[in-house]
CSV table of C-alpha atoms in Angstrom, one decimal:
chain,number,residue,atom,x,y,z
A,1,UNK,CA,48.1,-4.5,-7.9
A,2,UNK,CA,44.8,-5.4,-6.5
A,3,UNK,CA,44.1,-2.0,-5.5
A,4,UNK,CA,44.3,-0.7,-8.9
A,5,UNK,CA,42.2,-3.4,-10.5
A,6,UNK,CA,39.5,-3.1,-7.8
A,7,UNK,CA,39.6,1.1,-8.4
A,8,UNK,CA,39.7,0.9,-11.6
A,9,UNK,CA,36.9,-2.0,-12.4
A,10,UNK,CA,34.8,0.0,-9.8
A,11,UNK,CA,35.0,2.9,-11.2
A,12,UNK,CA,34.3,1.1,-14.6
A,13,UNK,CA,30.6,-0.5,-13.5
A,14,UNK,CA,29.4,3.0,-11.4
A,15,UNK,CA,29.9,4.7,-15.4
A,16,UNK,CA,27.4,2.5,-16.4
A,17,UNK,CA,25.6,2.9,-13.2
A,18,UNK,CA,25.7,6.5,-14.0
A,19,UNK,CA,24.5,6.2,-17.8
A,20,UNK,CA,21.8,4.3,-16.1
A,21,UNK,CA,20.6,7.4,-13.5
A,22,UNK,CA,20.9,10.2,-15.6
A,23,UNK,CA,18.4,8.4,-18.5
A,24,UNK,CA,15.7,9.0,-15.2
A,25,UNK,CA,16.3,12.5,-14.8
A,26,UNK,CA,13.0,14.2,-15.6
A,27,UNK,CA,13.6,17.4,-14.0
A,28,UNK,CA,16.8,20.3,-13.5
A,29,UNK,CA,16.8,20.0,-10.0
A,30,UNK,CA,17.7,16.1,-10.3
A,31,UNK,CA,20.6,16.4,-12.0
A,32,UNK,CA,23.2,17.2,-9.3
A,33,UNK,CA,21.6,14.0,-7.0
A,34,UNK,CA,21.7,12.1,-10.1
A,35,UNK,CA,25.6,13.3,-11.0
A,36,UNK,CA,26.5,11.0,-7.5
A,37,UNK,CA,27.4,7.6,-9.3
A,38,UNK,CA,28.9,9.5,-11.5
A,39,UNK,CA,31.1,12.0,-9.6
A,40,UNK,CA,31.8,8.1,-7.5
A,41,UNK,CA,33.0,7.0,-10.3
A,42,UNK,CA,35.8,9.7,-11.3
A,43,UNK,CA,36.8,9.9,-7.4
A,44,UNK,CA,37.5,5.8,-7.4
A,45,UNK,CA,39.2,6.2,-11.2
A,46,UNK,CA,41.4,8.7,-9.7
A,47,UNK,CA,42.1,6.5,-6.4
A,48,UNK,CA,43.5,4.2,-9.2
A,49,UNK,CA,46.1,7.0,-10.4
A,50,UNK,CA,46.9,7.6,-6.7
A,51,UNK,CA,47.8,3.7,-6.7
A,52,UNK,CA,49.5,3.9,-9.4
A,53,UNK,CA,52.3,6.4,-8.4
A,54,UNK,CA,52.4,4.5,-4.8
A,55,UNK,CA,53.8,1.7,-7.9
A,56,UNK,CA,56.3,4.2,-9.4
A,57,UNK,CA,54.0,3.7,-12.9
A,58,UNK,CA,53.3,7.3,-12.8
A,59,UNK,CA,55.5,10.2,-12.2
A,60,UNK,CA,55.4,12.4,-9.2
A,61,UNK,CA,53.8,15.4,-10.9
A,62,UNK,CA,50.6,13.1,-11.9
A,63,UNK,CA,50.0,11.5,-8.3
A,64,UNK,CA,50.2,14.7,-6.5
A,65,UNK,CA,47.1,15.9,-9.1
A,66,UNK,CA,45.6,12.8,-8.5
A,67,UNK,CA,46.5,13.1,-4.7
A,68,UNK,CA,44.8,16.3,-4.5
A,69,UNK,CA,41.7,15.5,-6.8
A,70,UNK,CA,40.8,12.2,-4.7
A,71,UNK,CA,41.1,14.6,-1.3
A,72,UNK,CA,39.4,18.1,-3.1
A,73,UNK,CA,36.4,15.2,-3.2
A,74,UNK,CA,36.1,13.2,0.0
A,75,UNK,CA,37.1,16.1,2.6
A,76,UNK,CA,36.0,19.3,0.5
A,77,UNK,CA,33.2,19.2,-1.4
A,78,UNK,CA,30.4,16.3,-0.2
A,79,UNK,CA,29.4,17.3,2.9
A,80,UNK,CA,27.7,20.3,0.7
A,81,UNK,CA,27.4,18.4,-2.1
A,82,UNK,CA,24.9,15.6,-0.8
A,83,UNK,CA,22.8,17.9,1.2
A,84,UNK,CA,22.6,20.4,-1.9
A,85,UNK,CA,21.7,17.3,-4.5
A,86,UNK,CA,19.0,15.9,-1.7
A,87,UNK,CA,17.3,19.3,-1.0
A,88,UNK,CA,16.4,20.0,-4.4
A,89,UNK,CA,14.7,16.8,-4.6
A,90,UNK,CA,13.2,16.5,-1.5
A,91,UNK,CA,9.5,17.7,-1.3
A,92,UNK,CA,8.2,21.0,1.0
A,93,UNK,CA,8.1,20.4,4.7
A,94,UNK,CA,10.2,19.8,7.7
A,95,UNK,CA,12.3,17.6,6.4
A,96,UNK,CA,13.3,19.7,3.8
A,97,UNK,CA,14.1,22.8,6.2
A,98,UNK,CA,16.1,20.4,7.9
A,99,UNK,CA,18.6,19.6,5.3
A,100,UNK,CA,18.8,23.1,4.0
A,101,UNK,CA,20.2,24.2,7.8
A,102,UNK,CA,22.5,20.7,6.9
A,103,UNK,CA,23.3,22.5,3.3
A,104,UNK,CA,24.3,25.4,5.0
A,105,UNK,CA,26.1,24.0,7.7
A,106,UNK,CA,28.7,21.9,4.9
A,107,UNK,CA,28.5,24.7,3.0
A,108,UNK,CA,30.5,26.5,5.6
A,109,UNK,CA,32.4,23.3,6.7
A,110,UNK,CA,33.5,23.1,2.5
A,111,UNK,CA,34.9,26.7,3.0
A,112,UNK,CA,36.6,25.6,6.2
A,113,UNK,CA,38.6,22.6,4.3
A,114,UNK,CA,39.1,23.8,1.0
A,115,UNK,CA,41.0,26.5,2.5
A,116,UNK,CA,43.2,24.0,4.3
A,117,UNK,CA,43.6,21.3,2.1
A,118,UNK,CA,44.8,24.3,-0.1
A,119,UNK,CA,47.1,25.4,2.3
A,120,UNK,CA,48.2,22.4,4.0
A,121,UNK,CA,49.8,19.5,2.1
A,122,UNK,CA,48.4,16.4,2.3
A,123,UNK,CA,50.8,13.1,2.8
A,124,UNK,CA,49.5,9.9,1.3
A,125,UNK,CA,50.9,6.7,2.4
A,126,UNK,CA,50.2,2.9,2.4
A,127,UNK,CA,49.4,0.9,5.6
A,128,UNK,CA,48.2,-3.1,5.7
A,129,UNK,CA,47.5,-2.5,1.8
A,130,UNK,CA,45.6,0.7,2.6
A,131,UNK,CA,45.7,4.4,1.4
A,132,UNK,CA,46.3,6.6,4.3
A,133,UNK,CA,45.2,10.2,4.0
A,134,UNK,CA,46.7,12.4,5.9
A,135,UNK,CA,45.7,16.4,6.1
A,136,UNK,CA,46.6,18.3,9.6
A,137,UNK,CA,44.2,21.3,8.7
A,138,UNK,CA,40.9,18.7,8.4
A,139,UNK,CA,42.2,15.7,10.6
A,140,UNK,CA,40.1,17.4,13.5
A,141,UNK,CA,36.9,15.4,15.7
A,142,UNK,CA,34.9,18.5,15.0
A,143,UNK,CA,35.4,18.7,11.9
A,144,UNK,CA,34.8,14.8,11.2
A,145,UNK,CA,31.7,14.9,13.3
A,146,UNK,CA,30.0,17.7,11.3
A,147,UNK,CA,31.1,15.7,7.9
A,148,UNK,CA,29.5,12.6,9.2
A,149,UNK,CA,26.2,14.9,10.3
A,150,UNK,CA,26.0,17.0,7.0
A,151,UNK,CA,26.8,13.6,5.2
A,152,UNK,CA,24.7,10.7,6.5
A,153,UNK,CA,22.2,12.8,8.8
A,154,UNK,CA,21.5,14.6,5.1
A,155,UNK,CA,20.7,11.0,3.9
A,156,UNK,CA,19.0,9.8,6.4
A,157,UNK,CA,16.2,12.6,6.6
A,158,UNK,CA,15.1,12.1,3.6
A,159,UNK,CA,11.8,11.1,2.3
A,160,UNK,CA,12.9,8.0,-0.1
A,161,UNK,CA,13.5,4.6,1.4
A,162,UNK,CA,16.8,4.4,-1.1
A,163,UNK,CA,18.4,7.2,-0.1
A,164,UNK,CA,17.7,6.6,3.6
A,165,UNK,CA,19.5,2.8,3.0
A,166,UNK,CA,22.1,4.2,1.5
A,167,UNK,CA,23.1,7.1,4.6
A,168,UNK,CA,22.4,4.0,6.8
A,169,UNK,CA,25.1,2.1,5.4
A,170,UNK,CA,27.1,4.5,5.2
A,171,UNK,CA,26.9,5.4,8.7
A,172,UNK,CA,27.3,1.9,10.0
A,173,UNK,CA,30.1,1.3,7.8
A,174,UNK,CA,32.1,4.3,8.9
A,175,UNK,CA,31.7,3.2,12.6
A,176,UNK,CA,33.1,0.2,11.4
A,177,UNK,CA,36.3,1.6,9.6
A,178,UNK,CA,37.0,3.6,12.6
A,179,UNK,CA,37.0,1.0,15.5
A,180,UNK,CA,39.1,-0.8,13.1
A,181,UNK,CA,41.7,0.5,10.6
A,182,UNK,CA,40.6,4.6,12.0
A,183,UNK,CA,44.3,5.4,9.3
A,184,UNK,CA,41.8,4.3,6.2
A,185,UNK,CA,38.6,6.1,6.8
A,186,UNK,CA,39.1,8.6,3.6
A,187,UNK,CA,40.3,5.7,1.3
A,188,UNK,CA,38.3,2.8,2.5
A,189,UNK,CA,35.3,4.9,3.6
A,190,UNK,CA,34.8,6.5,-0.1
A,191,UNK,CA,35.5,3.1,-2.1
A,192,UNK,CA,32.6,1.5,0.3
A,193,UNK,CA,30.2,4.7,0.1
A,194,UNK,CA,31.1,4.3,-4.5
A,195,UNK,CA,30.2,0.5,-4.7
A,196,UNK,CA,27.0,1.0,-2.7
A,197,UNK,CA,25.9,4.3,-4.6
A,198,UNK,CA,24.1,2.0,-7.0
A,199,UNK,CA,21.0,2.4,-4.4
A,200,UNK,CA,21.0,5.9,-5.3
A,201,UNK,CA,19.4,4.4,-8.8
A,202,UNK,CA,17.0,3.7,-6.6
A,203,UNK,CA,15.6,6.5,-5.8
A,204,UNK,CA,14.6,7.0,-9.3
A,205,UNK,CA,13.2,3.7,-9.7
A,206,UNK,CA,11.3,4.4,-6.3
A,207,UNK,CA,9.9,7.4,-7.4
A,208,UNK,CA,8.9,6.4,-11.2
A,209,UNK,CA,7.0,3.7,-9.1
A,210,UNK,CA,5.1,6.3,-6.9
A,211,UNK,CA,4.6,8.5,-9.9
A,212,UNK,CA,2.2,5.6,-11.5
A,213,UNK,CA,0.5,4.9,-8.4
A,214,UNK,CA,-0.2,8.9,-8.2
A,215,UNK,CA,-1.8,8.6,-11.8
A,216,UNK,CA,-3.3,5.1,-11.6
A,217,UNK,CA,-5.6,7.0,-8.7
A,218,UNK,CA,-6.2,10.4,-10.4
A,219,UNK,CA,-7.2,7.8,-13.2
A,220,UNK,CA,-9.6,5.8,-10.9
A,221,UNK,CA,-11.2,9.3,-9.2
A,222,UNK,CA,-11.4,11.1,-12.8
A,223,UNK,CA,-13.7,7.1,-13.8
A,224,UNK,CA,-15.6,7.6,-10.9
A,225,UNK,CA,-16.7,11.5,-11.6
A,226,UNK,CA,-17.1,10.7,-14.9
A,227,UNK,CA,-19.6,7.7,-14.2
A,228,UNK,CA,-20.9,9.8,-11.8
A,229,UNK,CA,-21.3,12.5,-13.7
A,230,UNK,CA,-23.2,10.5,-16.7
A,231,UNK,CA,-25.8,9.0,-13.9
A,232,UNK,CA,-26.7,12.3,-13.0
A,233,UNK,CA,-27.6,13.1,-16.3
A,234,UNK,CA,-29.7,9.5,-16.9
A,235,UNK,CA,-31.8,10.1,-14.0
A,236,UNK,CA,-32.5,14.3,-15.0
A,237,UNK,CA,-32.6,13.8,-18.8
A,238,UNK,CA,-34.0,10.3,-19.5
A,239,UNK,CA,-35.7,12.1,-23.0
A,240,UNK,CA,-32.3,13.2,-24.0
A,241,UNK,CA,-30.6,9.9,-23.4
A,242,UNK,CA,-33.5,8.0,-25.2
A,243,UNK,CA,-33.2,10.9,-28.1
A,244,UNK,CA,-28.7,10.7,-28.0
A,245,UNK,CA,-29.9,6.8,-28.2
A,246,UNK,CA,-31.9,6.6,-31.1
A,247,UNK,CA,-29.6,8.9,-33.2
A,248,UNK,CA,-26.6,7.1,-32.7
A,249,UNK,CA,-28.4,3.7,-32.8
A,250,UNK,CA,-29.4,5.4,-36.5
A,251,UNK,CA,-25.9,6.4,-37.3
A,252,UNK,CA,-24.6,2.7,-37.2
């Protein structure tokens, strides 16, 4: 029962999380990075139902959609999704062309396992406490290797010091999980990567921050032309300052 409480109050806090990140979007091209806590959130809220009918409180009709919603997620659709959310954002330059050859790279990996999670059934089973996911079409080392690269190599090229913590976890983590318990990386690997997606708020936080930086100096250079500007004019028109002078000193 702990499960379920954990998935469920998880799935609870990244909502807010999620309310949070999507008040900072400022532009279109943020929203799908921004969507991440959210889409988190609905992955661990359907873990929950997956629990749920490993209880017998739900029918087997509802935990084989939520069986196949929580798998459609973690092995079909993020290693394009993260790369597509983080090359919108990221600025022009190298690092940009490299995640768009990691966009294109899941984007074909997606097609791969989407096919075979639709043809192949997926088993789901509990070990030590643990959800075991188990998929014969994407339980291949080539095709976890290019997940993990399109993933957390995605996240770690990127510009912003959030988003580069966050792949770094992730990546350390998932060594982790399979030296250790290698039957839970989908289950325990995705609850990890939902609770720490609250550094993806970060991002927006980080950049709101270098935003005012950006105008704080355009403010400081635009002050300095201006003074500039009016000490060119002292020194070449003293008669019209002394004239501008007296007029306004008669206006008061």
């Amino acid at each position: 029962m702990f499960s379920i409480i954990l998935n469920f109050t998880l799935s609870g806090a990244l909502f807010v999380v999620a309310i949070l990140t999507f008040k900072k979007v400022s532009i279109p091209k943020e929203v799908a990075f921004a969507s991440l806590p959210f889409l988190f959130a609905l992955h661990q809220f359907t873990q929950g139902f997956v629990w749920l009918g490993m209880y017998g409180l739900i029918g087997p009709r509802a935990l084989g959609l939520a069986e196949g919603i929580f798998v459609f997620y973690a092995q079909g659709l993020l290693q394009f999704l993260i790369p597509l959310s983080l090359w919108l954002i990221e600025p022009a330059g190298t690092r940009r062309k490299l995640i768009g050859v990691l966009m294109v790279i899941g984007g074909i990996l997606t097609a791969y396992t989407l096919y075979g999670l639709a043809e192949e059934s997926t088993s789901v089973y509990v070990k030590n406490h643990i959800l075991v996911y188990v998929n014969e079409w994407t339980d291949k080392i080539w095709v976890g290797i290019l997940y993990v690269l399109t993933t957390c190599g995605a996240l770690l090229l990127s510009r912003s010091i959030a988003i580069q913590l966050f792949g770094l976890l992730n990546f350390l983590f998932l060594v982790l999980v399979y030296v250790f318990i290698p039957y839970g990386l989908t289950s325990v690997w995705c609850l990890y990567a939902a609770a720490i997606s609250v550094l993806l708020y970060f991002y927006f936080v980080e950049r709101r921050i270098a935003f005012l930086q950006i105008l704080k100096k355009k403010e400081v250079d635009f002050n300095s032309k201006l003074e500039k500007e009016l000490n060119t004019l002292k020194h070449r028109y003293p008669k019209l300052r002394e004239k501008w002078q007296r007029r306004f000193s008669v206006d008061r």
